[in-house]
Short mmCIF file of C-alpha atoms in Angstrom, two decimals:
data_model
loop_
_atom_site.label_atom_id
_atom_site.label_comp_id
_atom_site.label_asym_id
_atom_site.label_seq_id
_atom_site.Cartn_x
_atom_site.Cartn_y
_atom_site.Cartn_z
CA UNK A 1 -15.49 36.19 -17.40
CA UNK A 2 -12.85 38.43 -19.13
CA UNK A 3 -12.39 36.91 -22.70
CA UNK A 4 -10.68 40.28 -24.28
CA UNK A 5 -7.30 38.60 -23.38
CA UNK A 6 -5.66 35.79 -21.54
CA UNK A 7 -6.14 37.15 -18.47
CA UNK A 8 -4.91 34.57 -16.77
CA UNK A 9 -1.48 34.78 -17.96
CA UNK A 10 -1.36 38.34 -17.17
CA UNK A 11 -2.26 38.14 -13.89
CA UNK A 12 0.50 35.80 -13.60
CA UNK A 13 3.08 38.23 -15.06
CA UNK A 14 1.46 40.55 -13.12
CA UNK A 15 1.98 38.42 -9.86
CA UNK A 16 6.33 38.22 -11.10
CA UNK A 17 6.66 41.69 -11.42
CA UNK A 18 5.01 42.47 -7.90
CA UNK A 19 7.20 39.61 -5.99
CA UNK A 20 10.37 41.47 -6.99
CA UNK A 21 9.44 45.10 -6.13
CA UNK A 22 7.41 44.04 -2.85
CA UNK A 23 8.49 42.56 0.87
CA UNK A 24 7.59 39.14 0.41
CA UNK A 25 5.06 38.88 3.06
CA UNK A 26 3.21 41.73 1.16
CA UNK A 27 2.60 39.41 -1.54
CA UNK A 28 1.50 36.26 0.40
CA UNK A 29 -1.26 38.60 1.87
CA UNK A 30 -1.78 40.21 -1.55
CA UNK A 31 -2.34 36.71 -2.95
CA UNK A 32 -4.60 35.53 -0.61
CA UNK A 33 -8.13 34.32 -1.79
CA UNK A 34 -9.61 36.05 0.94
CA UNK A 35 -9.09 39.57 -0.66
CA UNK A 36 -11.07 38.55 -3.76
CA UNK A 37 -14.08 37.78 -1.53
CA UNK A 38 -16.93 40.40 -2.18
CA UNK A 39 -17.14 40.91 2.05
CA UNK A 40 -13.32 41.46 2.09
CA UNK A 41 -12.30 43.23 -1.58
CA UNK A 42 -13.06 46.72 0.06
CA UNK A 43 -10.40 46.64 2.60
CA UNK A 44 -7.84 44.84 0.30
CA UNK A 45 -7.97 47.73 -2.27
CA UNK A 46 -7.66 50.18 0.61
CA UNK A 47 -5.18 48.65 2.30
CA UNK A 48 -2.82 47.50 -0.49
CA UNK A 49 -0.49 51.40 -0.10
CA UNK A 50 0.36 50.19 3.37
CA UNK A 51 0.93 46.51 2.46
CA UNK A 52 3.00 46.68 -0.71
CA UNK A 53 4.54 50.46 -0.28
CA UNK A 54 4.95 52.89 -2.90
CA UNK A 55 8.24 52.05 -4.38
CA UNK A 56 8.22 52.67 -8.08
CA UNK A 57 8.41 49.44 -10.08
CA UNK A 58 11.43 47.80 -11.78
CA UNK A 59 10.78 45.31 -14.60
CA UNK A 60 13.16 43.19 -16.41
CA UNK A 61 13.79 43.12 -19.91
CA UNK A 62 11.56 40.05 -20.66
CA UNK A 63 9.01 41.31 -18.51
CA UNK A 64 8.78 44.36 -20.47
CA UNK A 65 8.86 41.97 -23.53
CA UNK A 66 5.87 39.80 -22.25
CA UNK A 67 3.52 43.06 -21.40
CA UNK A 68 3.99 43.93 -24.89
CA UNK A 69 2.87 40.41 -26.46
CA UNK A 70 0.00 40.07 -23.41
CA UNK A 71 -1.18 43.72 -23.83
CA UNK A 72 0.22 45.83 -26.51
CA UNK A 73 -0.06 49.74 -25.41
CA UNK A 74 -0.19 49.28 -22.04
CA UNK A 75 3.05 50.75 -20.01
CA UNK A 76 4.06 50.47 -16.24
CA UNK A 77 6.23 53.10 -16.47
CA UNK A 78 6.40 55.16 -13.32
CA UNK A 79 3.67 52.74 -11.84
CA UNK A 80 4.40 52.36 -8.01
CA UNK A 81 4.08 49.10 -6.33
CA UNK A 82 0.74 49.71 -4.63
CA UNK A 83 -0.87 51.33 -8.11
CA UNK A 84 0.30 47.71 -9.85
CA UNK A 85 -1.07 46.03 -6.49
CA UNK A 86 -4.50 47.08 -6.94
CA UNK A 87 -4.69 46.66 -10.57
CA UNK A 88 -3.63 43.06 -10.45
CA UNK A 89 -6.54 42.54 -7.14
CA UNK A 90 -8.80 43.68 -9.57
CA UNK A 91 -8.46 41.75 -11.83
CA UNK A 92 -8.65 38.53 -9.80
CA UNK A 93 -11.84 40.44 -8.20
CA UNK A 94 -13.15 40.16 -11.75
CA UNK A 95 -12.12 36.57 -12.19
CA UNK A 96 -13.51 35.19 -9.04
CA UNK A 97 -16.52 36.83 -8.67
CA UNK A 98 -17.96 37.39 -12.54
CA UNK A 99 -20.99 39.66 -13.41
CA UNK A 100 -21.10 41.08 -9.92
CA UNK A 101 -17.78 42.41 -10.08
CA UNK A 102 -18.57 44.65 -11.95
CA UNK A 103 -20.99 47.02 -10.05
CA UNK A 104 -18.84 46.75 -7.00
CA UNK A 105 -15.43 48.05 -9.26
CA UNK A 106 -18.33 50.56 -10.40
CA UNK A 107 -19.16 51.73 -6.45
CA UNK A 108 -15.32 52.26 -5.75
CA UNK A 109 -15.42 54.93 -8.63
CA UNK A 110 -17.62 57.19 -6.60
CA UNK A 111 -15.47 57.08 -3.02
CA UNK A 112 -11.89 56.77 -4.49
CA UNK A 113 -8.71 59.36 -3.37
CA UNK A 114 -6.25 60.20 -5.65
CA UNK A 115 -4.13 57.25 -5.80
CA UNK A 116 -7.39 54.56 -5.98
CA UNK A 117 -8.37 56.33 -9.13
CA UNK A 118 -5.24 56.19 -10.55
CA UNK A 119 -5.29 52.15 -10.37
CA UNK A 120 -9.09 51.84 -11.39
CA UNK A 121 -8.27 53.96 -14.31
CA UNK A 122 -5.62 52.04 -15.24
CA UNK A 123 -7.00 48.96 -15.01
CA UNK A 124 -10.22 49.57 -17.09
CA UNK A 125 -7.93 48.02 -20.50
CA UNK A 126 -8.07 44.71 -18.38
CA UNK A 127 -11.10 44.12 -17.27
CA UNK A 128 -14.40 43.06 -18.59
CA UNK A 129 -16.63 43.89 -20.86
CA UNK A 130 -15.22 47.14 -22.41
CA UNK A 131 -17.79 49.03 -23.40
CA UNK A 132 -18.95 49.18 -19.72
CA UNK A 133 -16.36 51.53 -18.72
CA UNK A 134 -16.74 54.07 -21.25
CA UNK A 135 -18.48 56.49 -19.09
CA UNK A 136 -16.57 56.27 -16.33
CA UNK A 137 -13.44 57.08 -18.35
CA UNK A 138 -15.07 59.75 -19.90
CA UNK A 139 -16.17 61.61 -16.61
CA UNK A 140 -12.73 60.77 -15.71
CA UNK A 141 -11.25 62.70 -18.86
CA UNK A 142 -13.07 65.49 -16.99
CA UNK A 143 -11.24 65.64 -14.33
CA UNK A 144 -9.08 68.34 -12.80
CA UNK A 145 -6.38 66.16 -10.85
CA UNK A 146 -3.24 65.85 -13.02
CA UNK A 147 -2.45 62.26 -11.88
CA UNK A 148 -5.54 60.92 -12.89
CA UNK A 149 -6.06 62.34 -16.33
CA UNK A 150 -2.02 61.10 -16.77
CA UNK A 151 -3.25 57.44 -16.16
CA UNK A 152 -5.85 57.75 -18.57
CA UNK A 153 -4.18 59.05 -21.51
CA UNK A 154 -0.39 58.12 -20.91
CA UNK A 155 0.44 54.20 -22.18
CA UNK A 156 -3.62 53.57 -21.57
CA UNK A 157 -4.69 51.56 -24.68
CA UNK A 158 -8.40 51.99 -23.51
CA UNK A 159 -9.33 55.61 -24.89
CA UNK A 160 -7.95 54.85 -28.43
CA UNK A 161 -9.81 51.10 -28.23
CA UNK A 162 -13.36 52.27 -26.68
CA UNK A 163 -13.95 55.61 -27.10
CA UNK A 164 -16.10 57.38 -29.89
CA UNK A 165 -14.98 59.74 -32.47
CA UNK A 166 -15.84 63.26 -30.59
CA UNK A 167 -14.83 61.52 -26.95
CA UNK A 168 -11.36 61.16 -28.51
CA UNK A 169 -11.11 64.35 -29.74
CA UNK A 170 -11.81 65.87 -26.72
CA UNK A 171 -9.39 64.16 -24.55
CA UNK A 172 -6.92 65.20 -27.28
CA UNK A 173 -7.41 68.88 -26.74
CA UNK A 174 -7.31 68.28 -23.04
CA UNK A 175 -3.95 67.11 -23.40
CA UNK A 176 -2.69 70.16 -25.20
CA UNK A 177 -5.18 72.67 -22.70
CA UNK A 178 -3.31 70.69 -19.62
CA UNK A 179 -0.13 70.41 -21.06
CA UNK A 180 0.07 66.55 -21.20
CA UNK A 181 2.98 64.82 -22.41
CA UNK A 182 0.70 64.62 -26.19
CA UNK A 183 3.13 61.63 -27.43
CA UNK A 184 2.83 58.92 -24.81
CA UNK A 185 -1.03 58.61 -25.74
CA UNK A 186 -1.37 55.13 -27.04
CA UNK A 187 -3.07 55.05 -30.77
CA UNK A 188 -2.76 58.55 -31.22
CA UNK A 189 -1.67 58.35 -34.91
CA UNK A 190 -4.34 55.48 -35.76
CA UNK A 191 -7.03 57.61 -34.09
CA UNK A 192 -6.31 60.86 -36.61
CA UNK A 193 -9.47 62.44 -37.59
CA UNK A 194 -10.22 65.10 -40.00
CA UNK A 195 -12.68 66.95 -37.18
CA UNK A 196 -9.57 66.61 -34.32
CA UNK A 197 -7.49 68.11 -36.99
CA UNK A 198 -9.82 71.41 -37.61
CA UNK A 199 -9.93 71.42 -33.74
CA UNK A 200 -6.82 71.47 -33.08
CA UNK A 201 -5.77 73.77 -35.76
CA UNK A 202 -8.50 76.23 -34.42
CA UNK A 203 -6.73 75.86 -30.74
CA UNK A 204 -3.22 76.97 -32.60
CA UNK A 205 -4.85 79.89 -34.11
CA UNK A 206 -6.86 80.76 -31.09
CA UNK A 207 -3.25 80.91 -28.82
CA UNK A 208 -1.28 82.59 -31.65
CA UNK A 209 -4.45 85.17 -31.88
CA UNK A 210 -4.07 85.95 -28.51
CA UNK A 211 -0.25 86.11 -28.35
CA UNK A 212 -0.12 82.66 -26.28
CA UNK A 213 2.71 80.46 -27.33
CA UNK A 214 1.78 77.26 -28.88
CA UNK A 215 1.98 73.83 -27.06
CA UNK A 216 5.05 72.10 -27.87
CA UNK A 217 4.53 69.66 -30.63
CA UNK A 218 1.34 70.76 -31.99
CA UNK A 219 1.98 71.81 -35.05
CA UNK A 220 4.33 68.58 -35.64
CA UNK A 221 1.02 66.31 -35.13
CA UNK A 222 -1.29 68.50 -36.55
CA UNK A 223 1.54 68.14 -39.95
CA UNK A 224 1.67 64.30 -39.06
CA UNK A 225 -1.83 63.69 -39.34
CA UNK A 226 -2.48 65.72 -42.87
CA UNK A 227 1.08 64.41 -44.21
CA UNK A 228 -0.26 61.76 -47.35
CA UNK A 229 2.85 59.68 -46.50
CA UNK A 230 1.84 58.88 -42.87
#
């Protein structure tokens, strides 16, 4: 079962936030046991756009408050209701079903759109057994969709919690190479390496060699992470 957290309580916050940004028989059929069954989780996780919409999320300040306490460096911000949808399902998929969750999340990997990897990466923080999803979010780092690298690195605790030292780095560069927003990736500071720094240094010099202008805010992290006083 997950242990990393109390899940339970954040599936319930979870469960406010959706039953004031969805119609409310949306979430009667979202809560329904039946779409944590193994026979029926499939068409749940498919079907959830259609059910819940795509409305982007509003959340109140204490909800906002309580995310923090349950799960510090995860954000919701621009999450849409069916993205929030699916990542709560999944985690009461992991809950109800145990060990054998776990391969089934796995198979939805390899047939998701768009949008479906957007939720499954943003729910590997919350589910079980960490270290299982390293992989998977480092082929995902590798991707060429903007969306889906964006819910890796943006407010996504995992990649600073579970990834090794040269993993890391790499999603770093990407950031800069894809022109991420660089400060909204959670534990970026606490994750400062002396062989990110030499890479990234060598990507400034490599742009300025070749007349390219130089990513906005680079040379502000590159001084943040050598700075003694930081």
């Amino acid at each position: 079962m997950i242990t990393e957290f109390k899940s339970d309580r954040f599936i319930a916050l979870l469960s406010q936030i959706l039953k004031a940004n969805i119609p409310h028989d949306a979430y009667i059929w979202l809560n329904n046991d039946k779409n944590v069954r193994a026979d029926a989780f499939d068409t749940a996780f498919a079907s959830m756009p259609r059910k819940t919409g795509r409305r982007n999320l509003t959340l109140s300040a204490d909800q906002l408050n309580d995310l923090r306490v349950l799960r510090n460096g995860l954000s919701l911000n621009n999450w849409t209701a069916d993205r929030l949808g699916r990542v709560q399902l999944l985690m009461r998929f992991c809950l109800a079903n145990d060990k054998d969750s776990l391969k089934i999340i796995e198979s939805l990997f390899a047939t998701a759109e768009m949008n479906e990897q957007i939720a499954l990466y943003s729910a590997i923080p919350l589910l079980p057994i960490p270290k299982y999803w390293v992989k998977r979010c480092i082929e995902g780092i590798r991707s060429n969709l903007d969306p889906v690298l964006e819910a890796i690195m943006y407010g996504n605790p995992y990649p600073a919690e579970n990834l090794d030292e040269s993993s890391w780095n790499q999603m770093v560069l990407k950031a800069f190479f894809t022109s991420k927003r660089v400060d909204l990736i959670y534990g970026l500071k606490n994750r400062a390496n002396p062989e990110l720094v030499r890479m990234l240094i060598d990507y400034a010099q490599e742009r300025r060699a070749a007349g390219r202008e130089i990513p906005h805010g680079l040379h502000e992290l590159i001084e943040s992470f050598t700075d003694p006083k930081n």
